[in-house]
Tab-separated table of C-alpha atoms and ligand atoms in Angstrom:
chain	number	residue	atom	x	y	z
A	142	UNK	CA	6.053	9.487	-19.684
A	143	UNK	CA	6.092	5.733	-19.102
A	144	UNK	CA	2.747	3.862	-20.155
A	145	UNK	CA	2.554	0.106	-18.416
A	146	UNK	CA	-0.069	-2.213	-18.718
A	147	UNK	CA	-1.525	-4.256	-15.794
A	148	UNK	CA	-3.593	-7.624	-17.638
A	149	UNK	CA	-5.746	-10.343	-15.826
A	150	UNK	CA	-7.940	-12.613	-17.544
A	151	UNK	CA	-11.001	-10.471	-16.910
A	152	UNK	CA	-9.314	-6.646	-16.403
A	153	UNK	CA	-6.910	-4.409	-18.143
A	154	UNK	CA	-5.416	-1.242	-16.251
A	155	UNK	CA	-3.188	1.373	-17.683
A	156	UNK	CA	-0.751	2.469	-15.726
A	157	UNK	CA	1.176	5.916	-16.891
A	158	UNK	CA	4.207	7.104	-14.540
A	159	UNK	CA	5.298	11.057	-15.266
A	160	UNK	CA	5.053	14.466	-14.668
A	161	UNK	CA	2.238	17.236	-14.923
A	162	UNK	CA	0.161	13.876	-15.394
A	163	UNK	CA	-2.722	15.977	-13.359
A	164	UNK	CA	-2.943	18.729	-16.036
A	165	UNK	CA	-3.065	16.208	-19.065
A	166	UNK	CA	-5.915	13.974	-17.425
A	167	UNK	CA	-8.366	14.463	-20.529
A	168	UNK	CA	-5.801	13.758	-23.170
A	169	UNK	CA	-4.583	10.623	-21.288
A	170	UNK	CA	-8.340	8.944	-20.293
A	171	UNK	CA	-10.891	8.740	-22.407
A	172	UNK	CA	-14.122	10.240	-20.602
A	173	UNK	CA	-16.351	10.583	-23.919
A	174	UNK	CA	-18.224	7.636	-22.885
A	175	UNK	CA	-18.753	8.540	-19.297
A	176	UNK	CA	-22.016	10.809	-18.361
A	177	UNK	CA	-20.336	12.193	-15.319
A	178	UNK	CA	-16.895	12.747	-13.211
A	179	UNK	CA	-16.842	12.255	-9.261
A	180	UNK	CA	-13.455	13.202	-7.363
A	181	UNK	CA	-12.965	11.269	-4.323
A	182	UNK	CA	-10.009	13.322	-2.069
A	183	UNK	CA	-8.481	14.102	1.553
A	184	UNK	CA	-8.511	17.294	3.119
A	185	UNK	CA	-4.579	17.497	2.870
A	186	UNK	CA	-4.539	16.798	-1.084
A	187	UNK	CA	-7.842	18.315	-1.431
A	188	UNK	CA	-6.678	22.089	-0.604
A	189	UNK	CA	-3.678	20.960	-2.905
A	190	UNK	CA	-4.488	19.136	-6.016
A	191	UNK	CA	-8.067	19.207	-6.638
A	192	UNK	CA	-8.616	22.933	-7.884
A	193	UNK	CA	-5.507	21.856	-10.276
A	194	UNK	CA	-7.319	18.827	-11.045
A	195	UNK	CA	-11.091	20.353	-11.671
A	196	UNK	CA	-9.794	23.336	-14.078
A	197	UNK	CA	-8.682	20.251	-16.573
A	198	UNK	CA	-12.269	18.611	-15.897
A	199	UNK	CA	-15.780	19.407	-17.117
A	200	UNK	CA	-17.844	22.036	-15.290
A	201	UNK	CA	-20.113	19.404	-14.211
A	202	UNK	CA	-17.292	17.504	-12.216
A	203	UNK	CA	-18.293	17.138	-8.774
A	204	UNK	CA	-16.311	15.941	-5.501
A	205	UNK	CA	-16.485	14.907	-1.883
A	206	UNK	CA	-13.577	15.486	0.452
A	207	UNK	CA	-12.636	12.855	3.467
A	208	UNK	CA	-10.793	13.481	6.719
A	209	UNK	CA	-6.801	12.142	5.910
A	210	UNK	CA	-5.430	9.420	8.199
A	211	UNK	CA	-5.640	5.732	8.452
A	212	UNK	CA	-8.223	5.873	11.179
A	213	UNK	CA	-10.809	7.218	8.951
A	214	UNK	CA	-10.563	4.211	6.029
A	215	UNK	CA	-13.557	3.139	7.527
A	216	UNK	CA	-17.200	2.289	7.464
A	217	UNK	CA	-18.653	5.641	8.612
A	218	UNK	CA	-16.284	7.402	5.732
A	219	UNK	CA	-17.367	4.998	3.215
A	220	UNK	CA	-21.186	5.627	4.025
A	221	UNK	CA	-20.625	9.206	4.009
A	222	UNK	CA	-19.287	8.311	0.142
A	223	UNK	CA	-21.979	6.522	-0.908
A	224	UNK	CA	-24.569	9.067	0.426
A	225	UNK	CA	-22.700	11.772	-1.462
A	226	UNK	CA	-22.143	9.399	-4.408
A	227	UNK	CA	-26.144	8.891	-4.502
A	228	UNK	CA	-26.970	12.809	-4.055
A	229	UNK	CA	-24.560	13.947	-7.046
A	230	UNK	CA	-27.074	11.594	-9.321
A	231	UNK	CA	-23.947	9.121	-10.360
A	232	UNK	CA	-25.127	6.394	-12.427
A	233	UNK	CA	-23.564	3.347	-14.195
A	234	UNK	CA	-21.808	4.965	-16.580
A	235	UNK	CA	-20.071	7.682	-13.893
A	236	UNK	CA	-16.269	8.127	-13.526
A	237	UNK	CA	-14.877	7.868	-9.917
A	238	UNK	CA	-11.610	9.461	-9.876
A	239	UNK	CA	-9.420	8.571	-6.417
A	240	UNK	CA	-7.017	11.382	-5.669
A	241	UNK	CA	-4.552	10.758	-3.045
A	242	UNK	CA	-2.695	8.378	-1.130
A	243	UNK	CA	-3.126	4.889	-0.445
A	244	UNK	CA	-6.412	5.515	2.146
A	245	UNK	CA	-7.878	7.410	-0.827
A	246	UNK	CA	-7.311	5.233	-3.170
A	247	UNK	CA	-8.504	2.202	-1.173
A	248	UNK	CA	-11.382	3.123	0.118
A	249	UNK	CA	-12.514	4.952	-2.989
A	250	UNK	CA	-11.840	2.746	-5.023
A	251	UNK	CA	-13.707	0.091	-2.816
A	252	UNK	CA	-16.984	2.663	-2.616
A	253	UNK	CA	-16.188	3.058	-6.868
A	254	UNK	CA	-16.324	-0.944	-6.706
A	255	UNK	CA	-19.410	-1.255	-4.993
A	256	UNK	CA	-21.660	1.369	-5.927
A	257	UNK	CA	-24.452	0.409	-8.273
A	258	UNK	CA	-22.448	-2.786	-8.472
A	259	UNK	CA	-19.501	-1.255	-9.833
A	260	UNK	CA	-18.160	1.760	-11.462
A	261	UNK	CA	-15.315	2.720	-13.514
A	262	UNK	CA	-12.491	4.463	-11.395
A	263	UNK	CA	-8.951	6.267	-12.244
A	264	UNK	CA	-6.537	6.616	-9.326
A	265	UNK	CA	-4.484	9.074	-9.138
A	266	UNK	CA	-1.798	8.305	-6.043
A	267	UNK	CA	-0.371	11.218	-4.325
A	268	UNK	CA	2.206	9.590	-1.598
A	269	UNK	CA	5.753	7.406	-2.844
A	270	UNK	CA	3.711	4.875	-1.033
A	271	UNK	CA	0.681	4.345	-3.209
A	272	UNK	CA	2.436	4.951	-6.486
A	273	UNK	CA	4.463	2.211	-5.748
A	274	UNK	CA	1.937	-0.078	-4.257
A	275	UNK	CA	-1.386	0.969	-3.160
A	276	UNK	CA	-2.987	2.198	-6.448
A	277	UNK	CA	-1.747	-0.523	-8.396
A	278	UNK	CA	-2.790	-4.047	-8.317
A	279	UNK	CA	-6.548	-4.276	-7.850
A	280	UNK	CA	-6.651	-4.492	-4.194
A	281	UNK	CA	-9.522	-2.093	-2.237
A	282	UNK	CA	-11.193	-1.777	1.012
A	283	UNK	CA	-11.358	-0.894	4.470
A	284	UNK	CA	-10.341	-1.579	8.177
A	285	UNK	CA	-13.322	-3.240	10.044
A	286	UNK	CA	-13.742	-4.550	13.552
A	287	UNK	CA	-10.211	-3.250	14.397
A	288	UNK	CA	-8.842	-5.635	11.452
A	289	UNK	CA	-6.522	-3.624	8.905
A	290	UNK	CA	-8.274	-4.197	5.119
A	291	UNK	CA	-10.594	-6.932	6.159
A	292	UNK	CA	-13.230	-5.813	3.957
A	293	UNK	CA	-12.532	-5.014	0.420
A	294	UNK	CA	-12.172	-6.446	-3.139
A	295	UNK	CA	-10.343	-7.116	-5.981
A	296	UNK	CA	-11.214	-4.478	-8.760
A	297	UNK	CA	-8.741	-2.921	-11.058
A	298	UNK	CA	-8.460	0.681	-11.718
A	299	UNK	CA	-9.369	1.469	-15.639
A	300	UNK	CA	-6.473	4.009	-15.138
A	301	UNK	CA	-3.642	4.740	-12.936
A	302	UNK	CA	-1.867	8.189	-13.150
A	303	UNK	CA	1.290	8.456	-11.338
A	304	UNK	CA	2.446	12.100	-11.316
A	305	UNK	CA	5.903	12.291	-10.128
A	306	UNK	CA	5.227	15.900	-9.280
A	307	UNK	CA	2.591	15.469	-6.663
A	308	UNK	CA	5.590	14.028	-4.099
A	309	UNK	CA	6.877	17.592	-4.360
A	310	UNK	CA	4.915	18.626	-1.456
A	311	UNK	CA	4.479	15.297	0.051
A	312	UNK	CA	6.363	15.608	3.664
A	313	UNK	CA	9.451	13.944	4.430
A	314	UNK	CA	8.353	11.019	7.142
A	315	UNK	CA	5.993	10.419	4.205
A	316	UNK	CA	8.488	9.690	1.766
A	317	UNK	CA	10.201	7.945	4.284
A	318	UNK	CA	7.471	5.449	5.063
A	319	UNK	CA	6.904	4.491	0.865
A	320	UNK	CA	10.585	3.657	1.225
A	321	UNK	CA	9.120	0.769	3.613
A	322	UNK	CA	7.156	-0.695	0.828
A	323	UNK	CA	9.845	0.152	-1.972
A	324	UNK	CA	12.511	-1.823	0.014
A	325	UNK	CA	10.043	-4.738	0.897
A	326	UNK	CA	10.113	-4.875	-3.255
A	327	UNK	CA	13.602	-5.374	-2.848
A	328	UNK	CA	13.630	-7.854	-0.676
A	329	UNK	CA	11.593	-9.669	-3.057
A	330	UNK	CA	13.003	-9.050	-5.916
A	331	UNK	CA	14.865	-12.646	-6.749
A	332	UNK	CA	11.730	-14.476	-5.703
A	333	UNK	CA	9.812	-12.285	-8.262
A	334	UNK	CA	12.128	-11.976	-11.434
A	335	UNK	CA	15.365	-14.107	-11.457
A	336	UNK	CA	17.976	-11.698	-12.676
A	337	UNK	CA	16.751	-8.543	-10.762
A	338	UNK	CA	19.199	-6.407	-9.329
A	339	UNK	CA	16.327	-3.773	-8.096
A	340	UNK	CA	17.734	-4.248	-4.436
A	341	UNK	CA	21.181	-2.799	-5.376
A	342	UNK	CA	19.348	0.445	-7.294
A	343	UNK	CA	17.395	0.872	-4.324
A	344	UNK	CA	20.580	0.953	-1.784
A	345	UNK	CA	22.041	2.796	-3.923
A	346	UNK	CA	19.352	5.626	-3.656
A	347	UNK	CA	18.936	5.002	0.080
A	348	UNK	CA	23.127	6.236	-0.286
A	349	UNK	CA	22.722	8.650	-2.830
A	350	UNK	CA	18.996	9.959	-3.463
A	351	UNK	CA	18.128	11.739	-6.477
A	352	UNK	CA	15.221	12.688	-7.860
A	353	UNK	CA	15.887	10.897	-11.166
A	354	UNK	CA	16.876	7.684	-9.562
A	355	UNK	CA	14.053	7.610	-7.603
A	356	UNK	CA	11.784	8.236	-10.821
A	357	UNK	CA	13.434	4.980	-11.992
A	358	UNK	CA	12.833	3.290	-8.639
A	359	UNK	CA	9.258	3.791	-8.931
A	360	UNK	CA	8.791	2.608	-12.289
A	361	UNK	CA	11.034	-0.478	-11.202
A	362	UNK	CA	8.620	-0.754	-8.167
A	363	UNK	CA	5.375	-0.589	-9.851
A	364	UNK	CA	6.901	-3.296	-12.835
A	365	UNK	CA	7.766	-5.850	-10.232
A	366	UNK	CA	4.527	-5.338	-8.518
A	367	UNK	CA	2.442	-5.914	-11.705
A	368	UNK	CA	4.789	-8.631	-12.545
A	369	UNK	CA	3.398	-10.743	-9.193
A	370	UNK	CA	-0.063	-9.666	-9.574
A	371	UNK	CA	-0.581	-10.998	-13.144
A	372	UNK	CA	0.441	-14.361	-12.222
A	373	UNK	CA	-1.715	-14.627	-9.296
A	374	UNK	CA	-4.514	-11.175	-9.500
A	375	UNK	CA	-6.514	-12.531	-6.631
A	376	UNK	CA	-3.703	-14.239	-4.318
A	377	UNK	CA	-5.245	-17.789	-5.081
A	378	UNK	CA	-2.103	-19.084	-6.361
A	379	UNK	CA	0.279	-18.456	-3.891
A	380	UNK	CA	2.762	-16.151	-5.347
A	381	UNK	CA	1.246	-12.860	-5.046
A	382	UNK	CA	1.127	-13.376	-0.898
A	383	UNK	CA	5.111	-12.736	-1.062
A	384	UNK	CA	3.811	-9.115	-1.299
A	385	UNK	CA	2.835	-9.284	1.997
A	386	UNK	CA	6.468	-9.657	3.491
A	387	UNK	CA	6.415	-7.466	6.554
A	388	UNK	CA	2.533	-7.360	6.564
A	389	UNK	CA	1.778	-10.075	9.164
A	390	UNK	CA	3.157	-8.633	12.384
A	391	UNK	CA	3.287	-5.088	10.449
A	392	UNK	CA	-0.692	-4.579	10.216
A	393	UNK	CA	-1.174	-6.147	13.931
A	394	UNK	CA	1.351	-2.947	14.865
A	395	UNK	CA	-0.425	-0.686	12.694
A	396	UNK	CA	-3.854	-1.606	13.694
A	397	UNK	CA	-2.508	-1.522	17.414
A	398	UNK	CA	-0.909	2.034	16.838
A	399	UNK	CA	-4.359	3.151	15.602
A	400	UNK	CA	-6.124	2.062	18.639
A	401	UNK	CA	-3.701	2.702	21.282
A	402	UNK	CA	-3.504	6.355	22.131
A	403	UNK	CA	-0.410	5.746	24.280
A	404	UNK	CA	1.485	4.661	21.179
A	405	UNK	CA	3.185	6.823	18.780
A	406	UNK	CA	0.970	7.066	15.675
A	407	UNK	CA	3.130	4.702	12.993
A	408	UNK	CA	2.809	4.854	9.417
A	409	UNK	CA	1.448	2.074	6.981
A	410	UNK	CA	5.476	2.034	5.599
A	411	UNK	CA	7.038	2.154	9.021
A	412	UNK	CA	4.724	-1.140	9.970
A	413	UNK	CA	5.843	-2.893	7.299
A	414	UNK	CA	9.509	-1.841	8.009
A	415	UNK	CA	9.141	-3.204	11.694
A	416	UNK	CA	7.076	-6.361	10.581
A	417	UNK	CA	9.637	-6.843	7.866
A	418	UNK	CA	12.853	-6.711	10.657
A	419	UNK	CA	10.486	-8.754	13.235
A	420	UNK	CA	9.770	-11.515	10.851
A	421	UNK	CA	13.208	-11.805	10.101
A	422	UNK	CA	14.239	-12.568	13.379
A	423	UNK	CA	11.358	-15.400	13.504
A	424	UNK	CA	12.965	-16.691	10.310
A	425	UNK	CA	16.253	-17.074	11.917
A	426	UNK	CA	14.464	-18.774	14.835
A	427	UNK	CA	13.119	-21.121	12.501
A	428	UNK	CA	16.337	-21.477	10.252
A	429	UNK	CA	15.422	-20.498	7.018
A	430	UNK	CA	17.311	-17.175	7.354
A	431	UNK	CA	21.009	-16.948	8.526
A	432	UNK	CA	22.081	-13.843	11.505
A	433	UNK	CA	24.199	-12.015	8.588
A	434	UNK	CA	21.441	-11.938	6.176
A	435	UNK	CA	19.114	-10.319	9.129
A	436	UNK	CA	21.720	-7.969	9.990
A	437	UNK	CA	21.947	-6.649	6.408
A	438	UNK	CA	18.292	-6.508	6.368
A	439	UNK	CA	18.072	-4.704	9.355
A	440	UNK	CA	20.999	-2.643	8.205
A	441	UNK	CA	19.212	-1.592	4.893
A	442	UNK	CA	15.853	-0.575	6.663
A	443	UNK	CA	18.050	1.669	9.321
A	444	UNK	CA	19.978	2.867	6.392
A	445	UNK	CA	16.430	4.123	4.962
A	446	UNK	CA	15.852	5.974	8.367
A	447	UNK	CA	12.949	3.524	9.023
A	448	UNK	CA	12.118	1.844	12.427
A	449	UNK	CA	13.212	-1.885	13.064
A	450	UNK	CA	11.751	-2.095	16.384
A	451	UNK	CA	8.311	-1.817	18.101
A	452	UNK	CA	7.978	-0.320	21.829
A	453	UNK	CA	5.428	-2.553	23.279
A	454	UNK	CA	4.590	-1.362	27.351
A	455	UNK	CA	3.303	-4.205	28.905
A	456	UNK	CA	2.328	-7.547	28.473
A	457	UNK	CA	-0.995	-6.792	28.107
A	458	UNK	CA	0.364	-4.853	24.754
A	459	UNK	CA	1.932	-8.484	23.617
A	460	UNK	CA	-1.780	-9.862	24.103
A	461	UNK	CA	-3.123	-7.478	22.004
A	462	UNK	CA	-0.849	-7.857	19.216
A	463	UNK	CA	-1.287	-12.093	19.115
A	464	UNK	CA	-4.874	-11.340	19.214
A	465	UNK	CA	-4.762	-8.858	16.348
A	466	UNK	CA	-2.339	-11.578	14.575
A	467	UNK	CA	-5.091	-14.293	14.949
A	468	UNK	CA	-7.267	-12.136	13.323
A	469	UNK	CA	-5.146	-11.632	10.184
A	470	UNK	CA	-7.099	-12.160	6.907
A	471	UNK	CA	-4.455	-14.300	5.956
A	472	UNK	CA	-4.536	-17.200	8.334
A	473	UNK	CA	-6.285	-20.277	7.352
A	474	UNK	CA	-8.176	-22.448	9.886
A	475	UNK	CA	-6.695	-20.304	12.672
A	476	UNK	CA	-3.021	-20.749	11.942
A	477	UNK	CA	-1.207	-17.593	11.803
A	478	UNK	CA	0.647	-18.151	7.822
A	479	UNK	CA	3.612	-15.845	7.692
A	480	UNK	CA	5.849	-14.675	4.487
A	481	UNK	CA	9.385	-14.999	5.681
A	482	UNK	CA	13.022	-13.903	3.935
A	483	UNK	CA	15.003	-16.490	3.040
A	484	UNK	CA	17.947	-14.192	1.951
A	485	UNK	CA	18.192	-10.237	1.511
A	486	UNK	CA	16.219	-10.813	-2.131
A	487	UNK	CA	14.183	-13.888	-1.487
A	488	UNK	CA	11.397	-14.982	0.671
A	489	UNK	CA	9.140	-17.672	1.432
A	490	UNK	CA	5.186	-17.919	1.571
A	491	UNK	CA	2.772	-19.425	3.948
A	492	UNK	CA	5.190	-20.191	6.619
A	493	UNK	CA	4.228	-21.160	10.307
A	494	UNK	CA	5.837	-20.187	13.809
A	495	UNK	CA	4.873	-21.587	16.724
A	496	UNK	CA	3.080	-19.175	19.144
A	497	UNK	CA	5.816	-19.473	21.817
A	498	UNK	CA	8.468	-17.944	19.506
A	499	UNK	CA	6.282	-14.951	18.373
A	500	UNK	CA	5.190	-14.095	21.869
A	501	UNK	CA	8.738	-14.369	23.098
A	502	UNK	CA	10.177	-11.996	19.971
A	503	UNK	CA	7.690	-9.625	21.163
A	504	UNK	CA	8.189	-9.518	24.973
A	505	UNK	CA	11.985	-8.748	23.712
A	506	UNK	CA	9.822	-5.259	22.202
A	507	UNK	CA	8.825	-4.766	25.704
A	508	UNK	CA	10.581	-1.269	26.883
B	777	NAD	N1	-4.524	-1.772	-2.249
B	777	NAD	C1	-3.172	-1.749	-1.667
B	777	NAD	O1	-2.364	-3.047	-2.594
B	777	NAD	C2	-2.079	-1.283	-0.438
B	777	NAD	C3	-0.972	-1.585	-0.335
B	777	NAD	C4	-0.322	-0.723	0.386
B	777	NAD	C5	-0.762	-0.028	1.065
B	777	NAD	N2	-1.962	0.218	1.000
B	777	NAD	C6	-2.943	0.924	2.335
B	777	NAD	O2	-2.500	2.022	2.059
B	777	NAD	C7	-2.655	2.999	2.598
B	777	NAD	C8	-1.276	3.986	3.654
B	777	NAD	O3	-0.988	5.051	2.353
B	777	NAD	P1	-0.205	6.306	2.111
B	777	NAD	O4	1.050	5.632	3.111
B	777	NAD	O5	-0.203	6.713	0.863
B	777	NAD	O6	-1.132	6.802	3.420
B	777	NAD	P2	-2.256	8.486	3.440
B	777	NAD	O7	-3.061	8.023	2.234
B	777	NAD	O8	-3.068	8.423	4.748
B	777	NAD	O9	-1.550	9.615	3.058
B	777	NAD	C9	-0.618	9.614	4.249
B	777	NAD	C10	-0.547	11.399	4.725
B	777	NAD	O10	-0.233	12.094	3.407
B	777	NAD	C11	-0.837	13.384	2.659
B	777	NAD	N3	-1.142	13.434	1.323
B	777	NAD	C12	-1.108	12.279	0.483
B	777	NAD	N4	-0.442	13.076	-0.609
B	777	NAD	C13	-0.176	13.948	-0.291
B	777	NAD	C14	1.213	15.182	-1.266
B	777	NAD	N5	0.950	15.015	-2.384
B	777	NAD	N6	1.285	16.651	-0.397
B	777	NAD	C15	1.125	16.628	0.353
B	777	NAD	N7	0.220	15.513	1.306
B	777	NAD	C16	0.128	14.666	0.862
B	777	NAD	C17	-2.157	12.536	3.384
B	777	NAD	O11	-3.563	13.361	3.232
B	777	NAD	C18	-1.999	12.026	4.951
B	777	NAD	O12	-2.140	12.583	5.654
B	777	NAD	C19	-2.702	2.098	4.248
B	777	NAD	O13	-4.175	1.955	4.592
B	777	NAD	C20	-2.545	0.882	3.696
B	777	NAD	O14	-3.053	-0.445	4.105
B	777	NAD	C21	-2.837	-0.696	0.142
B	778	ZN	ZN1	1.930	-2.666	2.756
């Protein structure tokens, strides 16, 4: 078991990584000061892990189960969660546990951070993606008005319990989706930490996957994320923006895939991989990345069995993606801002690319 702390000027989050943590909840988290405990989970995770967790919590613990999937990370589900929290009689001294993937940790943490002006919460991430990224770092929220994560807060979990055992039931495509964010941290490794060899570790794992190396990658991936977030907890100074690599185009493509029934439903990490690949092409267009480095970036994504392009059907699709890009919350003054790679291990934030260059790139995605 490894314990890390993530400290900001106003809060501390304890992150514990190991196996069998669900069963050890009460010995890891001091629950003596809370009046009640309320668990938020989704249908898939709830059916596998909720009974096991409840076995190790006080008998008075209550819970709510939301439908699984990104399309439910919205105001209706949030409304339902708030209602069930009220009905359960929670007060300001209640503790919330978010048990699930990034959808549950994002929406559950937002519900907790707003209910009665904020309740303490613990995240128990159960997907690879949420273990290395979504559950750590304090960003909470929902999708609103068709725009990803457009409503939310920065609120730290008191604890994040990363129980590696929960990955045993995770479908393979979800594991690969998690690799999207793991590789993203690799592509940023030297911007975050000058002497990092994390990308090499990830490439080695992609070629020869082993459970021990995965556990070490999860730990190092979380460490890299904490290192950036501690320097710039609320993304005000700039450095935290690097974590949005692949996410400007990635989020637009993800929203497009949610609203468009004709397009195959893409997972978050898959959209990030497509975003990284396309944004790397933009980086080549504006002369900050060499074609050789672009090829290396795309090859690493392909080796990890992740997609590097997004098949679009018509010019209308391009128009919609351009519209979504313009409503991205990272923009300032109506200008779309990108994080673009400058090598396989470094990136630059606040890059501007003219609309014609983006449209030209998207038109190359037409089937
Ligand atoms: N807050 C942040 O900093 C941050 C960072 C990255 C991603 N995110 C968000 O995270 C979300 C994506 O998270 P995700 O990929 O975990 O998706 P998810 O929460 O939808 O989980 C993926 C699927 O796996 C199922 N599942 C979860 N754990 C399981 C397990 N152990 N066994 C079997 N099935 C399991 C879920 O029910 C779901 O169907 C997106 O909304 C994204 O915006 C947030
Ligand atoms: Zn992401």
